Coordinates of C-alpha atoms and ligand atoms in Angstrom, one line a residue:
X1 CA 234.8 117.2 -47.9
X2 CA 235.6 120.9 -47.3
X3 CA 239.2 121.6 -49.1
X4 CA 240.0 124.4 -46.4
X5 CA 243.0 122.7 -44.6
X6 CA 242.0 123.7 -41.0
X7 CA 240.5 120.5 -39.3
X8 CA 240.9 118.1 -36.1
X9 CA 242.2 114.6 -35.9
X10 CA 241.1 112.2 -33.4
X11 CA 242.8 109.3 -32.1
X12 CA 240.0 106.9 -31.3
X13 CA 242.7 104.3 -30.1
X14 CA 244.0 107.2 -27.6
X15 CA 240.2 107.3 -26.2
X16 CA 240.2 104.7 -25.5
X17 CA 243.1 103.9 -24.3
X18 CA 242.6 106.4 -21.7
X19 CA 239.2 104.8 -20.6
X20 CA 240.5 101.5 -19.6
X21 CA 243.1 103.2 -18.0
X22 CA 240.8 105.4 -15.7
X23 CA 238.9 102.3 -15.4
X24 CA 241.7 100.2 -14.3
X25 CA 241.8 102.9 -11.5
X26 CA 238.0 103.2 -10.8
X27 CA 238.5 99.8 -9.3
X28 CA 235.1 98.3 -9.4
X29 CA 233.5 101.9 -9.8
X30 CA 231.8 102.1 -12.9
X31 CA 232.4 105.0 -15.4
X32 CA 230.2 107.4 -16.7
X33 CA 232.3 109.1 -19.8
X34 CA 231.6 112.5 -19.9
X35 CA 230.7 113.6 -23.8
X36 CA 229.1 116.7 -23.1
X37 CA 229.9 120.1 -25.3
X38 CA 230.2 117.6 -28.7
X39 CA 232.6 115.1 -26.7
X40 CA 234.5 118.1 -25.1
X41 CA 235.0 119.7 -29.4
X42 CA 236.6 116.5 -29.9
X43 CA 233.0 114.9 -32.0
X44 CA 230.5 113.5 -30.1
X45 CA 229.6 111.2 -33.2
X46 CA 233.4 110.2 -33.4
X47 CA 233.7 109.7 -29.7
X48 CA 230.4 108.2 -27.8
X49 CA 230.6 105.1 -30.1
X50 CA 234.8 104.7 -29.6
X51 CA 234.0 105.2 -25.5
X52 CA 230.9 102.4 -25.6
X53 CA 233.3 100.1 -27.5
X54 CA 235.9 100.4 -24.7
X55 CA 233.7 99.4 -22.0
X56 CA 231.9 102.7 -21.2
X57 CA 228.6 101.7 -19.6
X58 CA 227.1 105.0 -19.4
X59 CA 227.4 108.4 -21.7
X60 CA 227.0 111.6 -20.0
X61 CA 225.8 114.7 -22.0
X62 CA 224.5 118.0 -20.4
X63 CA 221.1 118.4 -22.1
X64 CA 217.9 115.8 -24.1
X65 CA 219.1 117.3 -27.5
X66 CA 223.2 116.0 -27.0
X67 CA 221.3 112.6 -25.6
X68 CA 220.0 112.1 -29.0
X69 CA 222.8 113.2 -30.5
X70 CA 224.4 110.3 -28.5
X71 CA 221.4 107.9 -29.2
X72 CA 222.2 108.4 -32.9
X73 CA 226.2 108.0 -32.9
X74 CA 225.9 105.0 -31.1
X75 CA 222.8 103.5 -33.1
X76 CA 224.9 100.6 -34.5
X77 CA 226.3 99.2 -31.8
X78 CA 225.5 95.9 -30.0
X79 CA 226.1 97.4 -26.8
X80 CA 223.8 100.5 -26.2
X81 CA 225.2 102.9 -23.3
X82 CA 222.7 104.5 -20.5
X83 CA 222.7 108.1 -21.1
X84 CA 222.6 110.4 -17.9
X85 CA 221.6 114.0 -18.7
X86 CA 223.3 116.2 -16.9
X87 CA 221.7 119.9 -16.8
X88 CA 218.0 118.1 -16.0
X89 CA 215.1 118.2 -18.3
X90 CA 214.2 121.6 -20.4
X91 CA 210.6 122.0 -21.2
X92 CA 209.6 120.0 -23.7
X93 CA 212.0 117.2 -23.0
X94 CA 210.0 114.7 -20.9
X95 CA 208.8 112.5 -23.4
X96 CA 211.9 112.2 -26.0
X97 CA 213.1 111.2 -22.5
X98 CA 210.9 108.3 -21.2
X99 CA 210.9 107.3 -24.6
X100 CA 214.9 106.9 -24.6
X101 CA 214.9 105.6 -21.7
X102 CA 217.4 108.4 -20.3
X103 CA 218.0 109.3 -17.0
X104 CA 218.3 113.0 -15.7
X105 CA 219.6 114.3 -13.3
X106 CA 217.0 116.4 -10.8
X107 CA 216.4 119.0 -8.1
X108 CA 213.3 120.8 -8.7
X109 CA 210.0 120.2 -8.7
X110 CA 208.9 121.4 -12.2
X111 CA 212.0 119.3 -13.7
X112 CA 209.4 115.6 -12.4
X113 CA 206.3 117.2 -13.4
X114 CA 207.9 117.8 -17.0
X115 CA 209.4 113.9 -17.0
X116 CA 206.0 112.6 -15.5
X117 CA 204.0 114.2 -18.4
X118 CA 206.9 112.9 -20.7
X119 CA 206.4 109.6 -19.8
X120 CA 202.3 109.4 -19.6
X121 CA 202.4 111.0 -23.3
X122 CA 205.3 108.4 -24.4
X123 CA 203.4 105.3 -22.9
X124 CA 206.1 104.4 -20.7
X125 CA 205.3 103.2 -17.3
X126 CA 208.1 104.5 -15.3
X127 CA 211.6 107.3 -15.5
X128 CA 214.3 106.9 -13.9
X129 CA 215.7 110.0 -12.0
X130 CA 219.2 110.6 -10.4
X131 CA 218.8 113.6 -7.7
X132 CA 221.0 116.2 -8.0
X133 CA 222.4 117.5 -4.2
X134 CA 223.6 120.8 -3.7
X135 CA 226.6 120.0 -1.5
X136 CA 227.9 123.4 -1.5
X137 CA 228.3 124.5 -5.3
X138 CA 225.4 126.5 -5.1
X139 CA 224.7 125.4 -9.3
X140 CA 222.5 122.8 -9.4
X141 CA 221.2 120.3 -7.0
X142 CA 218.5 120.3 -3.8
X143 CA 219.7 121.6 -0.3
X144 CA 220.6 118.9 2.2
X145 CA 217.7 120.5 4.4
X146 CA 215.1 120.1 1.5
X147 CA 215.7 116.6 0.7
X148 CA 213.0 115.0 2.9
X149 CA 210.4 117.3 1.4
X150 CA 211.6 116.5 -2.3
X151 CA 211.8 113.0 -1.7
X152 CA 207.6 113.4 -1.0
X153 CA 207.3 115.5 -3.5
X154 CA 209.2 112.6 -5.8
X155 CA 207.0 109.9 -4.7
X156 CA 203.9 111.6 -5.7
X157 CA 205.1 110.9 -8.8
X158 CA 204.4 107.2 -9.6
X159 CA 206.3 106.6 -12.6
X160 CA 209.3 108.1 -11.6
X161 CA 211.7 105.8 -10.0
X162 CA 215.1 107.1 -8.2
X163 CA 217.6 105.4 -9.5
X164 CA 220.6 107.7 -7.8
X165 CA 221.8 110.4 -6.0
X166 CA 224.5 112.5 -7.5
X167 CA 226.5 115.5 -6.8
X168 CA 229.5 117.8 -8.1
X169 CA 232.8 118.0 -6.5
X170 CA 233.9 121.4 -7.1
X171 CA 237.5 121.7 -5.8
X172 CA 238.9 117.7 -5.8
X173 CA 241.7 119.7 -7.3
X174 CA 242.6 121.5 -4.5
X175 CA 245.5 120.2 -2.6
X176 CA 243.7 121.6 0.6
X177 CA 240.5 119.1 0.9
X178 CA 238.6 121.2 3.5
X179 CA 235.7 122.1 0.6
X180 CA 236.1 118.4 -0.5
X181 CA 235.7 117.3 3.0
X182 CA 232.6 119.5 3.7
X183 CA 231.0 118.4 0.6
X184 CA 231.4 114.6 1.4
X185 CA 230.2 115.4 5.4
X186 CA 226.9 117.1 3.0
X187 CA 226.2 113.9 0.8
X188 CA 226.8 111.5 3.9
X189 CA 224.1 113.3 5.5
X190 CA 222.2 113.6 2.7
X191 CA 222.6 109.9 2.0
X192 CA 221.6 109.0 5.3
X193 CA 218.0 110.9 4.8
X194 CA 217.8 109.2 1.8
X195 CA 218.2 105.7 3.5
X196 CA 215.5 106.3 6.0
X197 CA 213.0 107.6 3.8
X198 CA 213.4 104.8 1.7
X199 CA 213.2 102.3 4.7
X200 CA 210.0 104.2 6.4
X201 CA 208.3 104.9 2.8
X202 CA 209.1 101.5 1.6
X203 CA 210.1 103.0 -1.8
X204 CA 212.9 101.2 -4.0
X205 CA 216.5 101.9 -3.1
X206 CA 218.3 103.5 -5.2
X207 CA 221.0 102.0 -6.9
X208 CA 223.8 104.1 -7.8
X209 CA 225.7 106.9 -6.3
X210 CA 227.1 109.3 -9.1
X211 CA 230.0 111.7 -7.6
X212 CA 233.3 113.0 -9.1
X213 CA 235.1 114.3 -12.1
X214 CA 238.0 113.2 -13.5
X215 CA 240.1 115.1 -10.3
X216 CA 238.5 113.2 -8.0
X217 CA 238.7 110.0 -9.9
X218 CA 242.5 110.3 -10.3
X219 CA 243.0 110.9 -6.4
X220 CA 243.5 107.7 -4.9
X221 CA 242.0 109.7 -1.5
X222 CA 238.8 110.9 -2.9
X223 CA 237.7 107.7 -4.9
X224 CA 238.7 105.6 -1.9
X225 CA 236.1 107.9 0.3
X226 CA 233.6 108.0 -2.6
X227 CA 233.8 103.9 -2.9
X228 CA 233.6 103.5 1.2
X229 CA 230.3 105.8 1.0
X230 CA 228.8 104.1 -1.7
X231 CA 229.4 100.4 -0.2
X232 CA 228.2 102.0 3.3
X233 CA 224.9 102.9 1.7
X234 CA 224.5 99.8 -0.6
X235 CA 225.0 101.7 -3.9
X236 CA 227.0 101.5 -6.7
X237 CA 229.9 104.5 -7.3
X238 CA 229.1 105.9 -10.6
X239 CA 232.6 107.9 -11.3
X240 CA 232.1 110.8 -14.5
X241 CA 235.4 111.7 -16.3
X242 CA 235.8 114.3 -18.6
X243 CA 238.8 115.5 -19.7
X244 CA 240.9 112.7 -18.5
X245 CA 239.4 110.7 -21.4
X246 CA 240.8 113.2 -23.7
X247 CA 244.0 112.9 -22.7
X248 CA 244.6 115.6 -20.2
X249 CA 244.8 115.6 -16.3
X250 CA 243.6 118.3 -14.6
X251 CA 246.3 120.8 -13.0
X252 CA 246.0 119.9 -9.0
X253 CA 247.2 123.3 -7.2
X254 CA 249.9 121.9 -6.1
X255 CA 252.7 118.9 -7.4
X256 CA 249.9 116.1 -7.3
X257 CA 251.0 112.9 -5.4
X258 CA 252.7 110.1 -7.1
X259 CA 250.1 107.7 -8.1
X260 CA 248.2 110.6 -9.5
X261 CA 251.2 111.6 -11.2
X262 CA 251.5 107.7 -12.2
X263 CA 248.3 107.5 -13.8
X264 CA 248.5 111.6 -15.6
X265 CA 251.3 110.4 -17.3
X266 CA 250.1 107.9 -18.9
X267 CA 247.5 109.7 -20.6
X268 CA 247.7 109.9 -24.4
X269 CA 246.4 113.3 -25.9
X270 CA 243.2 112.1 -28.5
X271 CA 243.2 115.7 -30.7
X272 CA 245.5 117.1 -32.9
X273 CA 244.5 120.1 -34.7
X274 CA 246.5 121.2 -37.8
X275 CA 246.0 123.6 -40.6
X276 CA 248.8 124.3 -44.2
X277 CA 250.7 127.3 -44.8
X278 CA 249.0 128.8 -47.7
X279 CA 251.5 131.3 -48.3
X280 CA 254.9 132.6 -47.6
X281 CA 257.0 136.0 -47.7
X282 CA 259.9 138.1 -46.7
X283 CA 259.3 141.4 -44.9
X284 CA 261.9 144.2 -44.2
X285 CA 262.6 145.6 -40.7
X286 CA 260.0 147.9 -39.6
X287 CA 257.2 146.4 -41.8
X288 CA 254.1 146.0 -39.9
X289 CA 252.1 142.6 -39.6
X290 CA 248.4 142.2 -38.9
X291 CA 246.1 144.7 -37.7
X292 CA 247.0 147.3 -35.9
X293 CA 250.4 147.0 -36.5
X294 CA 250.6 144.8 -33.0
X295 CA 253.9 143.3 -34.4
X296 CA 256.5 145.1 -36.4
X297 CA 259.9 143.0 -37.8
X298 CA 262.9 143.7 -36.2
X299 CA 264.8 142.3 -38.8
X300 CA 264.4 141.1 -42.0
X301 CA 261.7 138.4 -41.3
X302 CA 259.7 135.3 -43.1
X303 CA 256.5 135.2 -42.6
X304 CA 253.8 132.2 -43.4
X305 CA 249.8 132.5 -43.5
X306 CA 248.1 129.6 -42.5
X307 CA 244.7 128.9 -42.6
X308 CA 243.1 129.4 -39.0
X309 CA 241.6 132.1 -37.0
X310 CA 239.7 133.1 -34.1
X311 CA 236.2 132.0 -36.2
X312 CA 238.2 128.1 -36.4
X313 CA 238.5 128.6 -31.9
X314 CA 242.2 130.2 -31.9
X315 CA 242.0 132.3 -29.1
X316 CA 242.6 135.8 -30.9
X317 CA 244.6 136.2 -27.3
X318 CA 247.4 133.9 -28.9
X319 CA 247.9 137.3 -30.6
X320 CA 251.8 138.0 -30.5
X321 CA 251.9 134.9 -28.0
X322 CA 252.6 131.1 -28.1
X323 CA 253.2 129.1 -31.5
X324 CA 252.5 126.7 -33.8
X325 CA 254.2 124.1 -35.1
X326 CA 256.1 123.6 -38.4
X327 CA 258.4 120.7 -39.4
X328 CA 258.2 119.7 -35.7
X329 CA 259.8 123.2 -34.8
X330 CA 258.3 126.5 -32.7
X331 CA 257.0 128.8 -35.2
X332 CA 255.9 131.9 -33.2
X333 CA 252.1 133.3 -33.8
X334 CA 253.4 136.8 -35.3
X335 CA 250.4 140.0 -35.3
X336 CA 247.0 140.0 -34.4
X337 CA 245.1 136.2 -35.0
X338 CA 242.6 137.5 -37.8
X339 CA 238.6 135.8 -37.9
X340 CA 240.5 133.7 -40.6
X341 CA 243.8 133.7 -41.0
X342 CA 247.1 134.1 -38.7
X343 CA 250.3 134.7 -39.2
X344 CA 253.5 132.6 -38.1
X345 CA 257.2 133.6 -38.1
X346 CA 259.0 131.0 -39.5
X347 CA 262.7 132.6 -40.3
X348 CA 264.7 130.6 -38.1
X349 CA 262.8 127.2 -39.9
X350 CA 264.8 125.4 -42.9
X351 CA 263.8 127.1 -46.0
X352 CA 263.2 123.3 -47.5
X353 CA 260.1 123.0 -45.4
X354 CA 258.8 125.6 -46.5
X355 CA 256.1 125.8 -49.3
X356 CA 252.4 126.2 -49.3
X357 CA 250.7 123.2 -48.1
X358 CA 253.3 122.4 -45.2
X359 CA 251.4 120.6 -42.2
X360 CA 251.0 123.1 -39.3
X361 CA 250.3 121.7 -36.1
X362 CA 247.8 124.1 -33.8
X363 CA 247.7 121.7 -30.9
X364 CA 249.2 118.7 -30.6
X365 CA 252.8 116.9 -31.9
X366 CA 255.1 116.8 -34.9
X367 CA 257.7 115.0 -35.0
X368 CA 259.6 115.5 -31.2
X369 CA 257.4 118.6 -30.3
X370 CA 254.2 119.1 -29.4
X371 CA 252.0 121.3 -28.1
X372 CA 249.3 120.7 -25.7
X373 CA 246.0 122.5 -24.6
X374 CA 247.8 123.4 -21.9
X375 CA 250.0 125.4 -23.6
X376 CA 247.2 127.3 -24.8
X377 CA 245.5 127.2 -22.1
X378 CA 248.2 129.1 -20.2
X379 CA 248.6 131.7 -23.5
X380 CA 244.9 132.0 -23.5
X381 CA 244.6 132.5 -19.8
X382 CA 241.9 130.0 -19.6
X383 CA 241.7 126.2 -19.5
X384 CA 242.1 123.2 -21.2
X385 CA 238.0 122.7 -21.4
X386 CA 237.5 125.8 -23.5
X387 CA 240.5 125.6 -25.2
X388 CA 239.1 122.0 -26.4
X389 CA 235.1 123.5 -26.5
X390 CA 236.3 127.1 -28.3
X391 CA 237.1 124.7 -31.5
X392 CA 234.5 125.7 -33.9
X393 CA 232.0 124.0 -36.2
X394 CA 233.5 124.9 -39.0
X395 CA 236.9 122.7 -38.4
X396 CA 236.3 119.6 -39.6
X397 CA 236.6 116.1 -37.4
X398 CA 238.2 113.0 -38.8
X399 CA 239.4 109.9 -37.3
X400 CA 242.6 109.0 -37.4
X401 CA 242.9 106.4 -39.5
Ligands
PLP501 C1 231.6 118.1 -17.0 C2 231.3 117.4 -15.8 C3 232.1 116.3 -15.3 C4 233.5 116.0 -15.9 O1 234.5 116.9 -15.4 P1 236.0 116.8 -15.8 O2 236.7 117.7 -14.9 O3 236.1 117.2 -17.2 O4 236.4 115.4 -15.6 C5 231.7 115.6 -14.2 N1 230.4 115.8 -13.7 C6 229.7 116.8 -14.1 C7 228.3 117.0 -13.4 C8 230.0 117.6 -15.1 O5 229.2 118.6 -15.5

């Protein structure tokens, strides 16, 4: 175990927690738990099994490599998860694919010939495919207009099977729905073309339709649409969380409505990032901290170093801004955040707490404070996702035990 004191707790029981309450308000959606981006830098290996256990059906990772990441973190359990890949096959994917049995996400034609020649070299007899639709994100996904011609193009593939349709909602947290609205009229239509070819082709119907993040799960509105067009078109609603299962709703525009408010509360935060003071001192007035002199005392200040930098994921723009936590008290980030090392000022803290090898609490709470990605998010001026993602390899994950 690395003795550097910087590292990430994770509160399985918080997972899932947080699962079974999404699910309780997926209704009879199922979930797909997002684990993408090593479970959102919360550990992939830690999380993927704790999310199965709680009832996830399905694991969803952005590429073949994270699926057998997932494959192998959940290798011991009874229950074994379907894995959607998100981002498609890459080359050279197809046949750790068929022979995973994982399903990808699709749009283009080189994506099929890749899992067709995957699935001949693996011995399997068929793949199943969830087509991606671009309803207005302009990322991923086919054009409503090219569906009919994909959809041939699909079927000369025997041994892939469609076994969805999916698409990305990319403003269910906009108070104003007009993009949500044009993006459901899209994958109506789209569904619609998908019925008919299916009836006049004779091909199988597919079986699920995969739509929404964990904005559009958490709006009562949105799922209710999503679950009405899924039981219109005979499928099943396949709902993908993210960062709801780590404990944070996302930020609607405006003051979200109260059920969604209802439900965001209730979340339970799964990481807590700490580090230790490893030293302390007193500087004079005028003294200069970190580089560049970016912070000068004003008084006569005490200073601790603690053992995180921007090479552990602290945003080097928390420079001079936000805090930390020490003895459950604000302990303002003081200078420039070094690759290795920052700095806290912690004169107005009770000189007992303070000793090398104090707990310091990055993200997360001690004793009646906390601090959330959020915070840091706003500091960082960026979001909660790369405040979680930015945490590097090097901090260590543990469970919380
Ligand atoms: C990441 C991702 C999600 C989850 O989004 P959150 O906002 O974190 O809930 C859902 N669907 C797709 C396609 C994604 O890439």
């Amino acid at each position: 175990m690395p003795t550097r004191p910087c590292r990430v707790e994770i509160d399985l029981s918080a997972l899932a927690h947080n699962l079974r309450l999404l699910q309780r308000a997926a209704g009879d959606a199922t979930l797909a738990a997002i684990v993408k981006g090593n479970a959102y830098g919360h550990s992939l290996e830690l999380c993927a099994p704790a999310a199965v256990n709680a009832g996830a059906q399905w694991l969803a990772v952005t590429s073949t490599d994270e699926a057998l990441s997932a494959v192998c973190a959940c290798s011991l359990l009874q229950d074994q998860p379907r894995i959607l890949v998100l981002s498609g096959p890459f080359p050279g994917d197809g046949e750790a694919v068929a022979k995973h049995g994982f399903t990808c996400s699709v749009w283009q034609r080189d994506q099929l010939e890749e899992l067709a020649r995957g699935a001949l070299a693996a011995g399997c007899a068929s793949a199943l495919v969830h087509v991606e639709i671009d309803t207005g994100m302009s990322r991923q996904g086919i054009a409503p207009g090219d569906l009919p011609a994909f959809l041939e193009t699909l079927r000369a593939f025997p041994s892939l099977r469609l076994d969805g349709v999916m698409t990305h909602l990319y403003a269910a947290d906009e108070t104003d729905r007009a993009a949500t609205e044009m993006q459901l009229a899209r994958l109506a239509e789209s569904l619609h073309a998908i019925c008919g070819f299916v009836s006049s082709t004779g091909t199988a119907q597919p079986k699920w339709l995969s739509v929404g993040n964990s904005a559009a799960l958490l709006d009562a509105s949105v799922r209710e649409r999503l679950a009405a067009m899924a039981a219109e078109n005979k499928l099943r609603l396949l709902l993908r969380p993210g960062i709801a299962l780590y404990g944070v709703a996302p930020e609607f525009d405006t003051s979200p409505s109260a059920s969604i408010a209802a439900i965001s509360g209730q979340l339970r935060p799964v990481l807590r990032w700490t580090t230790r003071i490893t030293g302390l001192r007193w500087i004079e007035s005028g003294a200069a901290v970190g580089y560049n002199a970016s912070f000068r005392a004003t008084h006569s200040m005490r200073l601790a170093l603690i053992a995180v930098g921007y090479a552990d994921g602290l945003a080097r723009r928390l420079s001079n801004v936000g805090h930390a936590l020490v003895a459950g008290q604000i302990a303002p980030y003081a200078g420039r955040i070094s690759m290795d090392q920052a700095v806290l000022d912690v004169t107005e803290i009770p000189a007992e707490s303070l000793v090398p090898g104090e707990e310091v609490v990055l993200l997360g709470s001690q004793g009646q404070s906390s601090v959330t990605a959020q915070d840091h998010a706003r500091w960082a001026g960026t979001i909660p996702w790369e405040v979680f993602t930015s945490i590097s390899s090097r901090v260590l994950r543990i469970a919380k035990s």
